[in-house]
Amino acid sequence: MQIKKKETIKFFQFSMLGLVAMGSQFLHAQTTHLDSINMSAVEKNIRIENPYISFFQHLDFSRTSFQFSSTNQNFKRVQTPEKIGSFVFQSEGAYKLNDKIALSGRLQADKTTEENVPYILSDERTTHSSFIYNPSYYWVPRAARWQKQSYFINGQLAYNPIKPVIVQIGGQGRYAKSYRQNADPRPKVDDYDYKAFAKLGLKWRQHTLFGKLSYVNHYKNNDIMFVDLKGNVPASDSTYIRYNEGYGNQYIGNTQFKTSEYKMDGYIWGGEYAFNNATTHFSAGYDYKNVIERFYRVFEYQDASYNYHKEYTKYSGLKTDLHSFYLNFLGDYNGKKWASSVTYRDQLDTNYNYPLEYRTYRLEQQNVSWQNSVTWFNYKNEIFKVILDADYGKNHVKDLSVVMDRKLSFFNYRIGAEKEFALMPSHKLSVGITQSLYFPLKKEFNYEPFQSSKENIFVTKIAQPDFAYDATSKMGLTFNAGYSFDKTKIRYELFGSFTQIWLMNGTYKNAVNYNGKANQIASVGLNVYY
């Protein structure tokens, strides 16, 4: 069974690499189309997710990007890197083959190096989230360097077999591998995530009703590669493995378990209404996601005949119920292109300990996000872009095992503008500026040790500093510039950006050892439109 499993994993890896290569060649073949170079990110995402829009508004586009970015975080959540360096290749686009078939897709490959990531033996990070969603994982205090690789491919096909029927099917897969390089124990994480989805629509004039169904599956193997098993004892605090089974639960030493596995599967169903004509797309929909992620401890041993065996123990489970409502809008009026997307999410997570048969952890989370862009050209064919993004969220994490109660609500926005300047008919320079602001609206953190006067390491070293980070207002400023030129129906664009983020009050400064410097993000790259 293990041999068959390894063969399946190898097949998945090579399939992903092959699909990335084939997809890149397919998108490169569409070099005769250059209909939309200056599409906003909001419109691009809506069209890639819904290629059937091309039946009403024909707009082919393709883009390949190579980007290097560097991030230096002087203030951060605990389980995130101090420095990040990443190289990303991405290709994406949408293409209408004929009056009945339209295609869209995206593929991406990236390699990332992370410096000084403490208190975690998983590939999960809290860079863009207030917490790790599944609280069951191994960790050690010592910070380490991580090497991460990821391959992702997504594709959709829309089919209009007869006038009143629209069928859209698709799938996506992601394979990621991560290594903890320079500290013991050094885990290797293999991550496989895939999704298959379909929607069926009935069209009447400009109106369409869709039914949607998706299946999701996620498998993760965490192999803790000990250098010296005998050295990993409680006396060696920097290498002693701890297992956390809740956001406030006491840690447990488990050096006998060399590997662990996460298996998640579930479904998504929903419906959508869409209105389409030559200048307008509007859609409103609902999705319900139900998944369960289970954590398995794997004990390996060798019998008297020197045969290796593995015993799997189902230890904990995390159930997620997620309700999503969304609105999408695309409009092209009097030379101005408008794009807007609004999403509301309501999520409930609960965990379950199988050996002890009890629940302790509960997450309630609501979020509203709004993304907007407007683009237009002047008489010199120079584009002007304006963006406005806003988010409101609140979450409540409660762990009864140690009486930890964490509440946070926040608001953030991002507003920016970009202007092109024509140097020559086929050469342009673009400059832009974006300002962002995050501030908490309500914050509450309560913790009491349970049946012990001893402070919990996880709470004092991770949960409390992270809450101080989330409870601090932050302001960011980004400058970006690009130089583009056209040649034989292909546009080449060299771009760069620099972002600096500052703390706006002393909440975080008073809770941790902070050097007072701002965070910085820099990136450079090349876009090819064809």
C-alpha positions as a printed Julia matrix, in Angstrom:
530×3 Matrix{Float64}:
   0.0    0.0     0.0
   2.84   2.39    0.85
   4.52   1.65   -2.53
   1.29   2.4    -4.34
   0.89   5.61   -2.34
   4.42   6.74   -3.25
   3.78   5.97   -6.92
   0.6    8.06   -6.79
   2.49  10.96   -5.22
   5.25  10.76   -7.85
   2.65  10.65  -10.63
   0.99  13.74   -9.17
   4.31  15.61   -9.02
   5.27  14.84  -12.62
   1.73  15.56  -13.82
   1.83  18.99  -12.22
   5.18  19.81  -13.83
   3.95  18.55  -17.2
   0.74  20.56  -17.01
   2.69  23.71  -16.13
   4.93  23.23  -19.17
   2.01  22.4   -21.5
  -0.07  25.27  -20.18
   2.76  27.73  -20.74
   3.11  26.57  -24.34
  -0.64  26.83  -24.89
  -0.8   30.39  -23.64
   2.29  31.27  -25.69
   0.5   30.02  -28.8
  -2.06  32.79  -28.51
   0.38  35.49  -29.65
  -2.01  36.92  -32.24
  -4.27  38.35  -29.53
  -3.47  41.52  -27.6
  -6.94  42.86  -26.84
  -6.44  43.89  -23.23
  -3.07  44.82  -21.76
  -4.25  47.19  -19.06
  -6.88  45.0   -17.42
  -7.24  45.54  -13.68
  -6.62  42.69  -11.25
 -10.3   42.67  -10.25
 -11.56  42.24  -13.83
  -8.85  39.7   -14.65
  -9.82  37.45  -11.72
 -13.54  37.63  -12.56
 -12.91  36.68  -16.2
 -10.52  33.82  -15.39
 -13.0   32.33  -12.92
 -15.89  32.77  -15.39
 -14.75  32.22  -19.01
 -18.39  32.02  -20.13
 -18.46  35.85  -19.98
 -16.6   35.73  -23.33
 -19.85  34.52  -24.95
 -21.29  37.97  -24.18
 -18.19  40.21  -24.08
 -15.42  38.81  -26.26
 -12.08  39.79  -24.72
  -9.02  37.55  -25.09
  -5.98  38.21  -22.93
  -2.76  36.43  -21.96
   0.02  37.41  -19.58
   3.23  35.75  -18.44
   5.16  37.19  -15.51
   8.57  36.67  -13.89
   8.98  38.37  -10.52
  11.5   38.49   -7.69
  10.51  39.99   -4.35
  12.24  40.57   -1.02
  10.5   41.22    2.3
  12.09  42.42    5.54
   9.77  42.28    8.58
  10.99  44.13   11.63
   7.58  43.7    13.28
   5.44  40.62   12.61
   3.39  37.81   14.01
   5.58  35.22   15.74
   5.22  32.26   13.36
   6.28  34.22   10.27
   9.73  34.87    8.75
  11.9   37.87    9.44
  13.06  37.89    5.81
  11.48  36.41    2.68
  12.98  36.07   -0.78
  10.84  34.61   -3.56
  10.97  34.05   -7.3
   7.61  33.57   -9.05
   6.7   32.5   -12.57
   3.06  32.96  -13.54
   1.04  32.65  -16.74
  -2.67  33.32  -17.06
  -5.32  34.24  -19.56
  -8.69  33.64  -21.19
  -9.42  32.74  -24.81
 -12.58  32.19  -26.84
 -12.06  29.32  -29.28
 -15.39  29.75  -31.09
 -19.02  30.67  -30.43
 -19.5   27.58  -28.25
 -16.21  27.12  -26.34
 -14.18  29.47  -24.14
 -11.13  28.65  -22.01
  -9.34  30.28  -19.1
  -6.57  29.29  -16.76
  -3.67  30.15  -14.57
  -0.42  28.4   -13.74
   2.28  29.37  -11.29
   5.59  28.08   -9.98
   7.48  29.74   -7.15
  10.51  29.19   -4.95
  10.76  30.92   -1.59
  13.43  31.21    1.1
  12.33  32.21    4.6
  14.72  33.3     7.35
  14.18  32.88   11.1
  10.76  31.24   11.34
  10.18  30.21   14.98
   7.68  28.04   16.85
   6.39  25.95   13.96
   7.2   22.66   12.18
   4.52  23.1     9.51
   4.5   25.08    6.26
   1.6   27.25    7.45
   2.24  30.93    8.2
   0.38  33.75    9.92
   1.69  36.42    7.52
  -1.78  37.25    6.17
  -3.95  35.77    8.91
  -4.41  36.37   12.62
  -3.83  32.71   13.5
  -3.17  29.22   12.21
  -6.56  27.74   11.38
  -5.86  24.17   12.48
  -4.42  24.33   16.01
  -3.1   20.73   15.89
   0.57  20.67   14.91
   4.14  20.09   16.15
   6.43  22.97   17.04
   9.82  23.81   18.57
  11.08  27.18   19.88
  14.22  27.42   17.76
  13.91  29.65   14.68
  15.04  28.18   11.36
  15.5   28.84    7.68
  12.87  27.32    5.36
  13.05  26.45    1.68
   9.66  26.23   -0.04
   8.58  25.3    -3.57
   5.09  25.39   -5.01
   3.43  24.48   -8.33
  -0.14  25.48   -9.13
  -2.39  25.03  -12.16
  -6.01  26.0   -12.73
  -8.19  25.68  -15.8
 -11.83  26.2   -16.82
 -13.8   25.35  -19.94
 -17.11  27.0   -20.75
 -19.41  25.3   -23.27
 -22.6   26.63  -24.84
 -24.0   23.52  -26.61
 -27.42  25.03  -27.28
 -28.64  28.58  -26.87
 -30.3   28.32  -23.4
 -27.62  26.12  -21.75
 -24.17  27.04  -20.44
 -21.87  24.43  -18.9
 -18.63  25.3   -17.16
 -16.23  22.69  -15.76
 -12.77  23.04  -14.3
 -10.14  21.85  -11.93
  -7.06  22.99  -10.1
  -4.14  21.38   -8.35
  -1.32  22.51   -6.14
   1.78  20.66   -5.03
   4.15  22.21   -2.49
   7.28  20.97   -0.76
   8.89  22.64    2.24
  12.08  22.02    4.22
  13.25  23.36    7.56
  16.96  23.63    6.81
  19.27  24.74    9.58
  17.83  23.65   12.93
  16.87  20.37   14.54
  14.51  18.7    14.15
  14.31  19.38   10.41
  10.92  18.47    8.93
  10.02  17.88    5.32
   6.43  18.82    4.39
   4.67  17.5     1.27
   1.42  19.28    0.46
  -1.13  18.13   -2.16
  -4.29  20.12   -2.75
  -6.76  19.72   -5.59
 -10.28  20.75   -6.49
 -12.8   19.79   -9.21
 -15.78  22.02   -9.93
 -18.68  22.46  -12.33
 -21.64  24.74  -12.85
 -24.69  24.41  -15.06
 -26.64  27.42  -16.23
 -29.97  28.04  -17.94
 -30.06  31.24  -19.99
 -33.05  33.33  -20.95
 -32.21  36.43  -22.98
 -29.66  38.32  -20.84
 -30.33  36.4   -17.64
 -28.71  33.15  -16.47
 -29.25  30.95  -13.41
 -26.44  28.59  -12.36
 -26.17  25.65  -10.0
 -22.64  24.89   -8.71
 -20.88  21.92   -7.15
 -17.23  21.35   -6.16
 -15.17  18.63   -4.51
 -12.02  19.53   -2.55
  -9.26  17.29   -1.24
  -6.11  18.19    0.68
  -3.34  15.89    1.93
  -0.26  16.92    3.89
   2.6   14.79    5.21
   4.96  16.22    7.83
   8.16  14.17    8.18
  10.26  15.26   11.16
  13.82  14.23   10.27
  15.68  13.92   13.57
  19.43  14.27   13.48
  19.8   12.62   16.88
  16.76  11.02   18.46
  18.51  10.67   21.83
  19.29  14.38   21.88
  15.65  15.42   21.66
  14.76  15.32   25.34
  13.1   17.92   27.58
  16.51  19.09   28.82
  17.33  20.27   25.29
  14.71  22.99   25.15
  15.64  24.35   21.72
  15.08  21.03   19.95
  12.44  19.33   22.07
   9.34  18.7    19.98
   6.01  19.88   21.34
   2.57  19.08   20.03
  -0.11  21.72   20.32
  -3.7   20.51   20.28
  -5.4   23.87   20.83
  -4.71  27.6    20.83
  -4.39  27.55   24.59
  -3.76  23.93   25.38
  -0.72  22.69   27.26
   2.02  21.35   25.05
   2.89  17.64   25.01
   6.28  16.15   24.16
   6.06  13.4    21.53
   9.45  12.44   20.18
   8.28   8.92   19.27
   6.12  10.19   16.43
   8.37  10.82   13.43
   5.64  11.7    10.95
   2.15  13.12   10.98
  -0.49  13.53    8.28
  -3.35  15.9     7.6
  -6.21  14.74    5.4
  -9.01  17.06    4.42
 -11.92  16.58    2.05
 -15.36  17.99    1.55
 -17.68  19.73   -0.87
 -18.91  23.14   -1.94
 -22.35  23.76   -3.42
 -24.14  26.95   -4.36
 -26.03  29.0    -6.91
 -25.57  32.13   -8.97
 -27.59  34.65  -10.95
 -25.88  36.53  -13.8
 -26.84  39.36  -16.13
 -24.77  39.88  -19.28
 -24.85  42.11  -22.32
 -22.26  43.77  -24.55
 -21.23  46.35  -21.92
 -22.22  44.91  -18.52
 -21.64  41.81  -16.44
 -23.34  41.43  -13.06
 -23.43  38.28  -10.96
 -24.64  37.44   -7.46
 -24.05  34.09   -5.82
 -23.88  31.94   -2.72
 -21.49  29.1    -1.77
 -21.58  26.72    1.18
 -18.35  24.9     2.07
 -18.27  21.89    4.38
 -14.89  20.23    5.01
 -13.24  18.19    7.76
  -9.48  18.16    8.27
  -8.16  15.23   10.33
  -4.78  14.99   12.01
  -3.06  11.58   12.22
  -0.05  10.62   14.29
   2.1    8.02   12.58
   4.25   5.68   14.68
   7.0    3.82   12.78
   8.78   0.75   14.1
  10.81  -2.27   12.98
   9.81  -5.8    13.94
  12.01  -8.79   14.75
  12.26  -9.64   11.05
  13.57  -6.12   10.32
  10.39  -5.16    8.48
   9.19  -1.57    8.88
   5.61  -0.88    9.94
   3.47   2.23   10.36
   0.58   2.65   12.75
  -1.89   5.49   12.19
  -3.73   7.1    15.09
  -6.55   9.52   14.27
  -5.95  12.15   16.91
  -8.0   15.28   16.14
 -10.37  16.74   13.59
 -11.24  20.26   12.51
 -14.64  20.89   10.91
 -15.24  24.03    8.85
 -18.62  25.45    7.84
 -18.21  28.45    5.55
 -21.01  30.51    3.98
 -20.02  32.94    1.21
 -22.07  35.57   -0.62
 -20.62  37.57   -3.5
 -21.38  40.26   -6.08
 -19.32  40.85   -9.24
 -19.64  43.75  -11.67
 -17.9   44.64  -14.94
 -18.9   47.68  -16.98
 -17.59  49.51  -20.03
 -19.27  52.91  -20.42
 -18.11  55.95  -22.4
 -14.49  54.78  -22.49
 -14.31  54.01  -18.77
 -13.95  50.41  -17.57
 -15.35  49.63  -14.13
 -14.73  46.46  -12.12
 -16.0   45.66   -8.65
 -16.21  42.6    -6.42
 -17.87  42.27   -3.0
 -17.59  39.12   -0.87
 -19.04  38.27    2.54
 -17.82  35.19    4.45
 -19.18  33.65    7.62
 -17.02  30.83    9.02
 -17.33  28.46   11.97
 -14.51  26.04   12.93
 -14.66  23.48   15.74
 -12.13  20.82   16.73
 -12.58  17.34   18.2
 -10.11  15.19   20.13
 -10.84  11.58   19.19
  -9.0    9.69   22.02
 -10.45  11.91   24.75
 -13.79  12.52   22.99
 -14.19  16.22   23.66
 -14.25  19.59   21.93
 -12.27  22.58   23.17
 -11.55  24.95   20.29
 -14.01  27.16   18.42
 -13.47  29.87   15.81
 -16.17  32.28   14.63
 -15.15  34.61   11.83
 -16.91  37.09    9.55
 -15.33  39.12    6.77
 -16.5   41.58    4.12
 -14.12  42.53    1.29
 -14.71  45.09   -1.47
 -12.39  45.55   -4.46
 -12.84  48.29   -7.06
 -11.0   49.68  -10.07
 -11.65  52.27  -12.78
  -9.49  52.66  -15.91
  -9.68  55.0   -18.88
  -7.5   56.44  -21.68
  -6.83  60.04  -22.69
  -6.35  61.37  -26.23
  -2.66  60.28  -26.18
  -3.72  56.68  -25.48
  -2.29  56.98  -21.96
  -4.13  55.02  -19.32
  -5.15  56.23  -15.89
  -6.09  53.72  -13.16
  -7.74  54.21   -9.78
  -8.18  51.43   -7.22
 -10.04  51.26   -3.92
 -10.09  48.13   -1.74
 -11.63  47.81    1.71
 -11.99  45.0     4.25
 -13.9   44.6     7.48
 -13.47  41.52    9.63
 -14.03  40.15   13.07
 -13.02  36.88   14.67
 -13.53  35.16   17.98
 -11.25  32.31   19.05
 -12.15  30.42   22.21
 -10.26  27.53   23.83
 -11.92  26.0    26.87
  -8.93  23.83   27.77
  -7.16  26.78   29.38
  -9.88  29.44   29.26
  -8.49  31.55   26.42
 -10.83  34.03   24.77
  -9.62  36.19   21.88
 -11.81  38.76   20.1
 -10.77  41.15   17.36
 -12.57  43.3    14.8
 -10.72  45.48   12.29
 -11.0   47.62    9.17
  -8.43  48.28    6.48
  -8.39  50.0     3.11
  -6.08  50.49    0.15
  -6.39  53.4    -2.29
  -4.12  54.08   -5.23
  -3.66  55.66   -8.65
  -1.43  54.96  -11.65
  -0.7   57.09  -14.74
   0.97  56.27  -18.04
   3.18  58.65  -20.03
   3.78  58.01  -23.72
   7.47  58.43  -24.56
   7.02  57.24  -28.14
   4.07  55.59  -29.94
   5.09  52.11  -28.73
   7.02  53.05  -25.55
   5.37  54.07  -22.28
   6.38  54.88  -18.72
   3.96  54.32  -15.83
   4.14  55.52  -12.23
   1.79  54.91   -9.35
   1.28  55.34   -5.64
  -0.86  53.37   -3.17
  -1.66  54.12    0.45
  -3.07  51.59    2.93
  -4.25  51.7     6.52
  -5.17  48.96    9.02
  -6.74  49.72   12.37
  -8.48  47.55   14.98
 -12.0   48.46   16.07
 -12.48  46.11   19.01
  -9.88  43.99   20.8
 -10.08  41.65   23.78
  -7.7   38.96   25.03
  -8.35  36.9    28.16
  -6.27  33.99   29.38
  -6.2   31.92   32.56
  -4.12  28.77   33.15
  -6.27  25.7    33.75
  -5.61  23.66   36.93
  -2.06  25.05   37.06
  -0.23  28.17   38.17
   2.34  27.7    35.39
   2.09  29.94   32.35
   1.49  28.21   29.04
   4.45  28.6    26.65
   2.26  28.72   23.56
   0.09  31.5    24.98
   2.91  33.67   26.37
   5.32  33.21   23.46
   2.87  33.13   20.51
  -0.77  34.01   21.22
  -0.19  37.14   23.32
   2.49  38.72   21.04
   0.36  37.95   17.97
  -2.61  39.68   19.54
  -0.45  42.73   20.29
   0.49  42.79   16.57
  -3.15  42.52   15.46
  -4.22  45.18   17.96
  -1.78  47.76   16.53
  -2.72  50.16   13.72
  -0.45  50.11   10.66
   0.0   52.38    7.65
   1.64  51.46    4.36
   2.84  53.36    1.29
   3.75  51.78   -2.04
   5.5   53.32   -5.05
   5.51  51.46   -8.34
   6.91  52.19  -11.79
   7.04  50.41  -15.12
   8.48  50.75  -18.6
   6.72  49.02  -21.51
   7.27  48.69  -25.24
   5.4   46.86  -28.01
   6.94  44.61  -30.61
   5.11  42.38  -33.13
   1.82  42.25  -31.2
   3.6   41.51  -27.92
   4.06  43.97  -25.08
   7.04  43.74  -22.72
   6.81  45.52  -19.39
   9.62  45.94  -16.86
   8.21  46.84  -13.44
   9.26  47.46   -9.88
   7.64  48.43   -6.61
   8.67  49.38   -3.09
   6.44  49.25    0.0
   7.09  50.52    3.49
   4.8   49.81    6.48
   4.85  51.65    9.81
   3.25  51.02   13.21
   0.84  53.77   14.26
   0.85  53.29   18.06
   2.83  51.65   20.86
   0.73  48.53   21.55
   3.12  46.18   19.77
   6.24  48.06   20.89
   5.3   47.65   24.55
   4.68  43.89   24.22
   7.79  42.62   22.4
  11.44  43.41   21.82
  11.12  45.65   18.73
  13.88  47.61   17.0
  11.57  50.44   15.91
  12.17  50.08   12.15
   9.54  49.85    9.4
   8.78  46.78    7.3
   9.93  46.86    3.69
   8.88  44.96    0.57
  10.63  45.35   -2.79
   9.92  43.56   -6.07
  11.1   43.68   -9.68
   9.97  41.7   -12.68
   8.91  41.35  -16.27
   5.39  41.07  -17.71
   4.81  39.78  -21.22
   1.37  40.41  -22.75
   0.41  38.56  -25.93
